[in-house]
PDB file of C-alpha atoms and ligand atoms in Angstrom:
ATOM      1  CA  MET A   8       1.702 -15.807 -22.039  1.00  0.00           C
ATOM      2  CA  VAL A   9      -1.561 -16.677 -20.327  1.00  0.00           C
ATOM      3  CA  HIS A  10      -4.481 -15.195 -22.216  1.00  0.00           C
ATOM      4  CA  GLU A  11      -8.032 -16.364 -21.631  1.00  0.00           C
ATOM      5  CA  ALA A  12     -11.002 -14.950 -23.501  1.00  0.00           C
ATOM      6  CA  ASN A  13     -12.998 -13.738 -20.525  1.00  0.00           C
ATOM      7  CA  ARG A  14     -10.039 -12.746 -18.379  1.00  0.00           C
ATOM      8  CA  PHE A  15      -7.854  -9.663 -18.183  1.00  0.00           C
ATOM      9  CA  SER A  16      -4.295 -10.901 -17.803  1.00  0.00           C
ATOM     10  CA  THR A  17      -2.109  -8.704 -15.623  1.00  0.00           C
ATOM     11  CA  GLY A  18       1.161  -9.303 -17.454  1.00  0.00           C
ATOM     12  CA  ILE A  19       2.575 -10.789 -14.244  1.00  0.00           C
ATOM     13  CA  LEU A  20       2.971 -14.401 -15.283  1.00  0.00           C
ATOM     14  CA  LYS A  21       2.779 -16.237 -11.958  1.00  0.00           C
ATOM     15  CA  PHE A  22       0.048 -13.919 -10.727  1.00  0.00           C
ATOM     16  CA  ASP A  23      -2.073 -14.625 -13.810  1.00  0.00           C
ATOM     17  CA  LYS A  24      -1.779 -18.325 -12.983  1.00  0.00           C
ATOM     18  CA  LEU A  25      -3.150 -17.663  -9.489  1.00  0.00           C
ATOM     19  CA  LEU A  26      -5.990 -15.739 -11.148  1.00  0.00           C
ATOM     20  CA  GLU A  27      -6.785 -18.611 -13.555  1.00  0.00           C
ATOM     21  CA  GLY A  28      -5.701 -16.436 -16.481  1.00  0.00           C
ATOM     22  CA  GLY A  29      -6.418 -12.960 -15.139  1.00  0.00           C
ATOM     23  CA  PHE A  30      -9.119 -10.819 -13.593  1.00  0.00           C
ATOM     24  CA  PRO A  31     -12.651 -11.900 -14.599  1.00  0.00           C
ATOM     25  CA  GLU A  32     -14.305  -9.643 -17.184  1.00  0.00           C
ATOM     26  CA  SER A  33     -16.940  -7.109 -16.051  1.00  0.00           C
ATOM     27  CA  SER A  34     -15.702  -6.804 -12.511  1.00  0.00           C
ATOM     28  CA  SER A  35     -14.124  -4.328 -10.157  1.00  0.00           C
ATOM     29  CA  VAL A  36     -11.074  -5.069  -8.075  1.00  0.00           C
ATOM     30  CA  LEU A  37      -9.606  -3.272  -5.054  1.00  0.00           C
ATOM     31  CA  LEU A  38      -5.853  -3.172  -4.556  1.00  0.00           C
ATOM     32  CA  ASN A  39      -5.208  -2.488  -0.888  1.00  0.00           C
ATOM     33  CA  GLY A  40      -1.735  -1.911   0.558  1.00  0.00           C
ATOM     34  CA  THR A  41       0.697   0.273   2.476  1.00  0.00           C
ATOM     35  CA  PRO A  42       2.439   3.276   0.855  1.00  0.00           C
ATOM     36  CA  GLY A  43       5.374   2.373  -1.367  1.00  0.00           C
ATOM     37  CA  ILE A  44       4.428  -1.288  -1.669  1.00  0.00           C
ATOM     38  CA  GLY A  45       3.900  -1.138  -5.461  1.00  0.00           C
ATOM     39  CA  LYS A  46       0.197  -0.441  -6.063  1.00  0.00           C
ATOM     40  CA  SER A  47       0.775   2.240  -8.692  1.00  0.00           C
ATOM     41  CA  ILE A  48       3.390   0.159 -10.488  1.00  0.00           C
ATOM     42  CA  PHE A  49       0.939  -2.764 -10.520  1.00  0.00           C
ATOM     43  CA  CYS A  50      -1.703  -0.505 -12.123  1.00  0.00           C
ATOM     44  CA  GLN A  51       0.750   0.784 -14.727  1.00  0.00           C
ATOM     45  CA  GLN A  52       1.901  -2.733 -15.573  1.00  0.00           C
ATOM     46  CA  PHE A  53      -1.724  -3.840 -15.872  1.00  0.00           C
ATOM     47  CA  LEU A  54      -2.524  -0.999 -18.295  1.00  0.00           C
ATOM     48  CA  TYR A  55       0.647  -1.529 -20.321  1.00  0.00           C
ATOM     49  CA  HIS A  56      -0.427  -5.131 -20.790  1.00  0.00           C
ATOM     50  CA  GLY A  57      -3.793  -3.820 -22.008  1.00  0.00           C
ATOM     51  CA  VAL A  58      -2.082  -1.531 -24.517  1.00  0.00           C
ATOM     52  CA  LYS A  59      -0.099  -4.532 -25.790  1.00  0.00           C
ATOM     53  CA  ASN A  60      -3.350  -6.526 -26.141  1.00  0.00           C
ATOM     54  CA  ASN A  61      -4.976  -3.667 -28.076  1.00  0.00           C
ATOM     55  CA  GLU A  62      -7.543  -3.092 -25.361  1.00  0.00           C
ATOM     56  CA  LYS A  63      -8.903   0.320 -24.488  1.00  0.00           C
ATOM     57  CA  CYS A  64      -7.198   1.759 -21.428  1.00  0.00           C
ATOM     58  CA  ILE A  65      -8.462   4.523 -19.154  1.00  0.00           C
ATOM     59  CA  PHE A  66      -6.503   5.939 -16.203  1.00  0.00           C
ATOM     60  CA  LEU A  67      -8.199   8.140 -13.584  1.00  0.00           C
ATOM     61  CA  THR A  68      -5.299   9.762 -11.787  1.00  0.00           C
ATOM     62  CA  PHE A  69      -5.811  11.485  -8.424  1.00  0.00           C
ATOM     63  CA  ASP A  70      -2.289  11.772  -7.000  1.00  0.00           C
ATOM     64  CA  VAL A  71       0.012  12.724  -9.858  1.00  0.00           C
ATOM     65  CA  ARG A  72      -0.144  14.271 -13.329  1.00  0.00           C
ATOM     66  CA  PRO A  73      -0.493  12.024 -16.389  1.00  0.00           C
ATOM     67  CA  GLU A  74       3.061  13.005 -17.444  1.00  0.00           C
ATOM     68  CA  THR A  75       4.438  11.624 -14.181  1.00  0.00           C
ATOM     69  CA  ILE A  76       2.730   8.290 -14.822  1.00  0.00           C
ATOM     70  CA  LEU A  77       4.041   8.114 -18.379  1.00  0.00           C
ATOM     71  CA  ASN A  78       7.574   8.889 -17.137  1.00  0.00           C
ATOM     72  CA  SER A  79       7.304   6.190 -14.507  1.00  0.00           C
ATOM     73  CA  MET A  80       6.107   3.700 -17.126  1.00  0.00           C
ATOM     74  CA  ALA A  81       8.914   4.667 -19.508  1.00  0.00           C
ATOM     75  CA  ARG A  82      11.440   3.774 -16.772  1.00  0.00           C
ATOM     76  CA  PHE A  83      10.200   0.178 -17.029  1.00  0.00           C
ATOM     77  CA  GLY A  84      10.249   0.326 -20.824  1.00  0.00           C
ATOM     78  CA  TRP A  85       6.446   0.365 -20.981  1.00  0.00           C
ATOM     79  CA  GLU A  86       5.803   2.360 -24.146  1.00  0.00           C
ATOM     80  CA  THR A  87       2.120   3.316 -24.317  1.00  0.00           C
ATOM     81  CA  LYS A  88       2.101   5.180 -27.655  1.00  0.00           C
ATOM     82  CA  ASP A  89      -0.596   7.575 -26.410  1.00  0.00           C
ATOM     83  CA  LYS A  90      -3.003   4.636 -26.112  1.00  0.00           C
ATOM     84  CA  ILE A  91      -3.959   5.424 -22.513  1.00  0.00           C
ATOM     85  CA  VAL A  92      -6.794   7.914 -22.031  1.00  0.00           C
ATOM     86  CA  PHE A  93      -6.150   9.913 -18.872  1.00  0.00           C
ATOM     87  CA  VAL A  94      -8.851  11.459 -16.741  1.00  0.00           C
ATOM     88  CA  ASP A  95      -6.805  14.065 -14.930  1.00  0.00           C
ATOM     89  CA  CYS A  96      -8.163  14.516 -11.400  1.00  0.00           C
ATOM     90  CA  PHE A  97      -4.936  16.011 -10.079  1.00  0.00           C
ATOM     91  CA  SER A  98      -3.611  18.958 -12.127  1.00  0.00           C
ATOM     92  CA  TYR A  99      -6.345  21.309 -10.878  1.00  0.00           C
ATOM     93  CA  ARG A 100      -5.032  20.830  -7.324  1.00  0.00           C
ATOM     94  CA  ILE A 101      -1.655  22.341  -8.189  1.00  0.00           C
ATOM     95  CA  GLY A 102      -3.153  24.949 -10.483  1.00  0.00           C
ATOM     96  CA  ALA A 103      -1.562  23.370 -13.544  1.00  0.00           C
ATOM     97  CA  GLN A 104      -3.001  23.175 -17.031  1.00  0.00           C
ATOM     98  CA  SER A 105      -3.839  19.569 -17.816  1.00  0.00           C
ATOM     99  CA  SER A 106      -2.280  17.800 -20.759  1.00  0.00           C
ATOM    100  CA  SER A 107      -5.419  15.665 -21.023  1.00  0.00           C
ATOM    101  CA  ARG A 108      -8.653  16.704 -22.719  1.00  0.00           C
ATOM    102  CA  TYR A 109     -10.447  15.030 -19.832  1.00  0.00           C
ATOM    103  CA  ALA A 110      -9.715  16.963 -16.669  1.00  0.00           C
ATOM    104  CA  ILE A 111     -11.799  17.919 -13.674  1.00  0.00           C
ATOM    105  CA  THR A 112     -11.676  21.322 -11.980  1.00  0.00           C
ATOM    106  CA  GLY A 113     -12.466  20.132  -8.458  1.00  0.00           C
ATOM    107  CA  LEU A 114     -13.876  17.304  -6.397  1.00  0.00           C
ATOM    108  CA  SER A 115     -16.560  19.128  -4.433  1.00  0.00           C
ATOM    109  CA  ASP A 116     -19.044  18.284  -7.178  1.00  0.00           C
ATOM    110  CA  LEU A 117     -18.829  14.638  -8.249  1.00  0.00           C
ATOM    111  CA  ASN A 118     -21.346  15.275 -11.041  1.00  0.00           C
ATOM    112  CA  GLN A 119     -18.547  16.799 -13.089  1.00  0.00           C
ATOM    113  CA  LEU A 120     -16.440  13.661 -12.745  1.00  0.00           C
ATOM    114  CA  SER A 121     -19.489  11.516 -13.600  1.00  0.00           C
ATOM    115  CA  MET A 122     -20.145  13.501 -16.763  1.00  0.00           C
ATOM    116  CA  ILE A 123     -16.523  13.477 -17.861  1.00  0.00           C
ATOM    117  CA  PHE A 124     -16.304   9.736 -17.268  1.00  0.00           C
ATOM    118  CA  GLU A 125     -19.469   9.220 -19.310  1.00  0.00           C
ATOM    119  CA  ASP A 126     -17.881  11.260 -22.132  1.00  0.00           C
ATOM    120  CA  VAL A 127     -14.735   9.161 -21.938  1.00  0.00           C
ATOM    121  CA  LEU A 128     -16.695   5.895 -22.119  1.00  0.00           C
ATOM    122  CA  GLY A 129     -18.622   7.247 -25.115  1.00  0.00           C
ATOM    123  CA  ASP A 130     -15.494   8.496 -26.900  1.00  0.00           C
ATOM    124  CA  VAL A 131     -13.460   5.373 -26.206  1.00  0.00           C
ATOM    125  CA  GLY A 132     -16.290   3.243 -27.581  1.00  0.00           C
ATOM    126  CA  LYS A 133     -17.372  -0.331 -27.095  1.00  0.00           C
ATOM    127  CA  GLY A 134     -15.032  -3.242 -26.570  1.00  0.00           C
ATOM    128  CA  ARG A 135     -12.850  -4.646 -23.840  1.00  0.00           C
ATOM    129  CA  LYS A 136     -11.458  -1.977 -21.610  1.00  0.00           C
ATOM    130  CA  ARG A 137      -9.212  -1.595 -18.592  1.00  0.00           C
ATOM    131  CA  ILE A 138      -9.941   1.186 -16.149  1.00  0.00           C
ATOM    132  CA  VAL A 139      -7.567   2.188 -13.367  1.00  0.00           C
ATOM    133  CA  VAL A 140      -8.409   4.482 -10.430  1.00  0.00           C
ATOM    134  CA  ASP A 141      -5.250   5.535  -8.548  1.00  0.00           C
ATOM    135  CA  SER A 142      -5.939   6.270  -5.825  1.00  0.00           C
ATOM    136  CA  LEU A 143      -9.446   5.792  -4.585  1.00  0.00           C
ATOM    137  CA  SER A 144      -8.226   6.945  -1.156  1.00  0.00           C
ATOM    138  CA  THR A 145      -7.597  10.450  -2.468  1.00  0.00           C
ATOM    139  CA  LEU A 146     -11.076  10.587  -3.978  1.00  0.00           C
ATOM    140  CA  LEU A 147     -12.537   9.522  -0.618  1.00  0.00           C
ATOM    141  CA  LEU A 148     -10.451  12.084   1.291  1.00  0.00           C
ATOM    142  CA  TYR A 149     -11.220  15.013  -1.011  1.00  0.00           C
ATOM    143  CA  SER A 150     -14.959  14.577  -1.282  1.00  0.00           C
ATOM    144  CA  ASP A 151     -17.834  13.606   0.969  1.00  0.00           C
ATOM    145  CA  PRO A 152     -17.280   9.883   1.757  1.00  0.00           C
ATOM    146  CA  GLU A 153     -20.960   8.931   1.648  1.00  0.00           C
ATOM    147  CA  LEU A 154     -21.543  10.697  -1.669  1.00  0.00           C
ATOM    148  CA  THR A 155     -18.330   9.203  -3.009  1.00  0.00           C
ATOM    149  CA  LEU A 156     -19.475   5.675  -2.186  1.00  0.00           C
ATOM    150  CA  LYS A 157     -22.769   6.308  -3.977  1.00  0.00           C
ATOM    151  CA  PHE A 158     -20.882   7.811  -6.913  1.00  0.00           C
ATOM    152  CA  LEU A 159     -18.642   4.728  -6.981  1.00  0.00           C
ATOM    153  CA  LYS A 160     -21.595   2.367  -7.093  1.00  0.00           C
ATOM    154  CA  ASP A 161     -22.884   4.084 -10.256  1.00  0.00           C
ATOM    155  CA  PHE A 162     -19.375   4.408 -11.685  1.00  0.00           C
ATOM    156  CA  ILE A 163     -18.723   0.678 -11.237  1.00  0.00           C
ATOM    157  CA  ALA A 164     -22.151  -0.198 -12.674  1.00  0.00           C
ATOM    158  CA  ALA A 165     -21.617   2.020 -15.757  1.00  0.00           C
ATOM    159  CA  ALA A 166     -18.177   0.621 -16.440  1.00  0.00           C
ATOM    160  CA  THR A 167     -18.826  -3.054 -15.737  1.00  0.00           C
ATOM    161  CA  SER A 168     -22.006  -3.112 -17.833  1.00  0.00           C
ATOM    162  CA  GLN A 169     -19.460  -3.136 -20.654  1.00  0.00           C
ATOM    163  CA  LYS A 170     -16.634  -5.662 -20.971  1.00  0.00           C
ATOM    164  CA  ALA A 171     -14.463  -3.787 -18.541  1.00  0.00           C
ATOM    165  CA  LEU A 172     -12.213  -4.373 -15.598  1.00  0.00           C
ATOM    166  CA  ILE A 173     -11.852  -1.645 -12.989  1.00  0.00           C
ATOM    167  CA  LEU A 174      -8.782  -1.694 -10.779  1.00  0.00           C
ATOM    168  CA  MET A 175      -8.820   0.739  -7.833  1.00  0.00           C
ATOM    169  CA  THR A 176      -6.051   1.354  -5.318  1.00  0.00           C
ATOM    170  CA  ILE A 177      -6.651   1.925  -1.611  1.00  0.00           C
ATOM    171  CA  GLU A 178      -4.195   3.004   1.079  1.00  0.00           C
ATOM    172  CA  GLU A 179      -4.128   0.443   3.866  1.00  0.00           C
ATOM    173  CA  GLY A 180      -5.241   1.631   7.291  1.00  0.00           C
ATOM    174  CA  ILE A 181      -6.517   5.139   6.592  1.00  0.00           C
ATOM    175  CA  HIS A 182     -10.222   4.457   6.040  1.00  0.00           C
ATOM    176  CA  ASP A 183     -12.684   3.444   8.719  1.00  0.00           C
ATOM    177  CA  GLU A 184     -14.053  -0.077   8.988  1.00  0.00           C
ATOM    178  CA  LYS A 185     -17.469   0.851   7.616  1.00  0.00           C
ATOM    179  CA  THR A 186     -16.014   2.461   4.479  1.00  0.00           C
ATOM    180  CA  MET A 187     -13.820  -0.581   3.869  1.00  0.00           C
ATOM    181  CA  ALA A 188     -16.774  -2.934   4.421  1.00  0.00           C
ATOM    182  CA  ILE A 189     -18.897  -1.013   1.886  1.00  0.00           C
ATOM    183  CA  LEU A 190     -16.058  -0.931  -0.659  1.00  0.00           C
ATOM    184  CA  ASN A 191     -15.495  -4.650  -0.177  1.00  0.00           C
ATOM    185  CA  TYR A 192     -19.197  -5.312  -0.650  1.00  0.00           C
ATOM    186  CA  MET A 193     -19.327  -3.211  -3.848  1.00  0.00           C
ATOM    187  CA  THR A 194     -16.417  -4.919  -5.573  1.00  0.00           C
ATOM    188  CA  GLU A 195     -15.832  -8.431  -6.888  1.00  0.00           C
ATOM    189  CA  GLY A 196     -12.153  -8.702  -6.114  1.00  0.00           C
ATOM    190  CA  LEU A 197      -9.718  -7.756  -3.382  1.00  0.00           C
ATOM    191  CA  ILE A 198      -5.928  -7.957  -3.605  1.00  0.00           C
ATOM    192  CA  GLU A 199      -3.802  -7.142  -0.568  1.00  0.00           C
ATOM    193  CA  MET A 200      -0.153  -6.089  -0.592  1.00  0.00           C
ATOM    194  CA  LYS A 201       2.159  -5.781   2.413  1.00  0.00           C
ATOM    195  CA  PHE A 202       5.766  -5.578   3.567  1.00  0.00           C
ATOM    196  CA  ASP A 203       7.099  -8.259   5.909  1.00  0.00           C
ATOM    197  CA  MET A 204      10.720  -8.050   7.057  1.00  0.00           C
ATOM    198  CA  ASP A 205      11.501  -5.735   4.088  1.00  0.00           C
ATOM    199  CA  LYS A 206      10.074  -8.236   1.619  1.00  0.00           C
ATOM    200  CA  ARG A 207       6.977  -7.587  -0.459  1.00  0.00           C
ATOM    201  CA  PHE A 208       3.971  -9.922  -0.436  1.00  0.00           C
ATOM    202  CA  LEU A 209       0.569 -10.034  -2.101  1.00  0.00           C
ATOM    203  CA  ARG A 210      -2.483 -12.235  -1.860  1.00  0.00           C
ATOM    204  CA  ILE A 211      -5.888 -12.603  -3.459  1.00  0.00           C
ATOM    205  CA  MET A 212      -8.441 -12.173  -0.677  1.00  0.00           C
ATOM    206  CA  LYS A 213     -11.431 -12.651  -2.944  1.00  0.00           C
ATOM    207  CA  MET A 214     -12.096 -12.820  -6.673  1.00  0.00           C
ATOM    208  CA  ARG A 215     -15.299 -13.655  -8.494  1.00  0.00           C
ATOM    209  CA  ASP A 216     -15.194 -16.906 -10.508  1.00  0.00           C
ATOM    210  CA  THR A 217     -11.798 -17.793  -9.112  1.00  0.00           C
ATOM    211  CA  ALA A 218     -10.613 -20.343  -6.561  1.00  0.00           C
ATOM    212  CA  THR A 219      -8.561 -18.379  -4.034  1.00  0.00           C
ATOM    213  CA  SER A 220      -6.354 -19.714  -1.237  1.00  0.00           C
ATOM    214  CA  ARG A 221      -5.563 -16.391   0.461  1.00  0.00           C
ATOM    215  CA  THR A 222      -1.926 -17.410   0.848  1.00  0.00           C
ATOM    216  CA  TRP A 223       0.740 -14.688   0.642  1.00  0.00           C
ATOM    217  CA  SER A 224       3.085 -14.749  -2.363  1.00  0.00           C
ATOM    218  CA  GLU A 225       6.371 -12.875  -2.269  1.00  0.00           C
ATOM    219  CA  PHE A 226       7.035 -10.409  -5.074  1.00  0.00           C
ATOM    220  CA  ASP A 227       9.838  -8.127  -6.205  1.00  0.00           C
ATOM    221  CA  ILE A 228       9.885  -4.901  -8.146  1.00  0.00           C
ATOM    222  CA  THR A 229      12.566  -5.328 -10.799  1.00  0.00           C
ATOM    223  CA  LYS A 230      13.446  -3.277 -13.855  1.00  0.00           C
ATOM    224  CA  LYS A 231      10.732  -5.251 -15.655  1.00  0.00           C
ATOM    225  CA  GLY A 232       8.104  -4.364 -13.053  1.00  0.00           C
ATOM    226  CA  ILE A 233       6.355  -6.621 -10.567  1.00  0.00           C
ATOM    227  CA  GLU A 234       7.425 -10.248 -10.554  1.00  0.00           C
ATOM    228  CA  LEU A 235       6.346 -13.020  -8.202  1.00  0.00           C
ATOM    229  CA  VAL A 236       9.310 -14.771  -6.612  1.00  0.00           C
TER     230      VAL A 236
HETATM  231  N1  LIG B  18      12.843   0.245 -11.089  1.00  0.00           N
HETATM  232  C1  LIG B  18      12.566  -0.099  -9.838  1.00  0.00           C
HETATM  233  N2  LIG B  18      13.178  -1.147  -9.296  1.00  0.00           N
HETATM  234  C2  LIG B  18      12.915  -1.534  -8.039  1.00  0.00           C
HETATM  235  N3  LIG B  18      12.023  -0.922  -7.247  1.00  0.00           N
HETATM  236  C3  LIG B  18      11.389   0.130  -7.735  1.00  0.00           C
HETATM  237  C4  LIG B  18      11.622   0.614  -9.052  1.00  0.00           C
HETATM  238  N4  LIG B  18      10.832   1.673  -9.249  1.00  0.00           N
HETATM  239  C5  LIG B  18      10.142   1.837  -8.121  1.00  0.00           C
HETATM  240  N5  LIG B  18      10.480   0.935  -7.203  1.00  0.00           N
HETATM  241  C6  LIG B  18       9.933   0.792  -5.838  1.00  0.00           C
HETATM  242  O1  LIG B  18       8.535   0.919  -5.912  1.00  0.00           O
HETATM  243  C7  LIG B  18       8.088   1.770  -4.867  1.00  0.00           C
HETATM  244  C8  LIG B  18       6.922   2.635  -5.299  1.00  0.00           C
HETATM  245  O2  LIG B  18       5.903   1.826  -5.738  1.00  0.00           O
HETATM  246  P1  LIG B  18       4.477   2.477  -5.998  1.00  0.00           P
HETATM  247  O3  LIG B  18       4.579   3.902  -6.325  1.00  0.00           O
HETATM  248  O4  LIG B  18       3.796   1.578  -6.966  1.00  0.00           O
HETATM  249  O5  LIG B  18       3.868   2.294  -4.557  1.00  0.00           O
HETATM  250  P2  LIG B  18       2.385   2.639  -4.082  1.00  0.00           P
HETATM  251  O6  LIG B  18       1.907   1.441  -3.351  1.00  0.00           O
HETATM  252  O7  LIG B  18       1.594   3.125  -5.208  1.00  0.00           O
HETATM  253  O8  LIG B  18       2.688   3.787  -3.036  1.00  0.00           O
HETATM  254  P3  LIG B  18       1.750   5.022  -2.604  1.00  0.00           P
HETATM  255  O9  LIG B  18       0.731   4.430  -1.678  1.00  0.00           O
HETATM  256  O10 LIG B  18       2.692   5.930  -1.917  1.00  0.00           O
HETATM  257  O11 LIG B  18       1.147   5.594  -3.844  1.00  0.00           O
HETATM  258  C9  LIG B  18       9.246   2.657  -4.547  1.00  0.00           C
HETATM  259  O12 LIG B  18       9.200   2.956  -3.184  1.00  0.00           O
HETATM  260  C10 LIG B  18      10.430   1.841  -4.896  1.00  0.00           C
HETATM  261  O13 LIG B  18      10.855   1.167  -3.743  1.00  0.00           O
HETATM  262 MG1  LIG B  19       0.697   4.937  -5.639  1.00  0.00          MG
END
């Protein structure tokens, strides 16, 4: 298993090699791709690997309830033993009681999310941490885009001032060019995923402290999760 001190390994062996051991510490990474390509599974695999490494793991979920994520992870055999702290940004939308102690009641006021995230960082404590935002697209669609981008800048700064890695998913093709350009400018890494002739591919478009070739690598989703072919 590849494990470098200042890197966050993804648990996807061949991908970690492309990343020179994993994502560089204290950075934020965008995961951009079409629906159904495997972004959420990638995030879950990444957090499971963090649980295995005894790192702190935080999951901001915008599209499904925490239970749904845990069920999906269990299908791959990724047992998290309650080690993932969920910030539930979804249950309020369906009027459901959240199973997480960290839950928002709406997205019209991003201050609430800021405060809850600050609480989570405080409660989780210092040390290496993995933070997943799935999906950033929903956050952008449900709140004022300009305010959201400003919120994100502070959010990324707060999280990466500690030894953290933030992984955020984006739906390909639904945001305007300016939004994508700002997001790209605010983050240190960009991974793209796409289908081509029914096959799945990913590539590293940019990554701080990493030599990247931008070549597409084919991957499969197997019962063990994402694997590069
Ligand atoms: N055990 C499995 N074996 C093979 N493929 C699977 C398995 N579980 C899920 N998949 C595939 O993974 C796809 C879903 O991946 P995922 O939810 O990560 O996509 P996504 O990029 O997050 O999509 P969205 O943008 O809709 O959220 C499914 O469409 C299915 O094809
Ligand atoms: Mg998804």
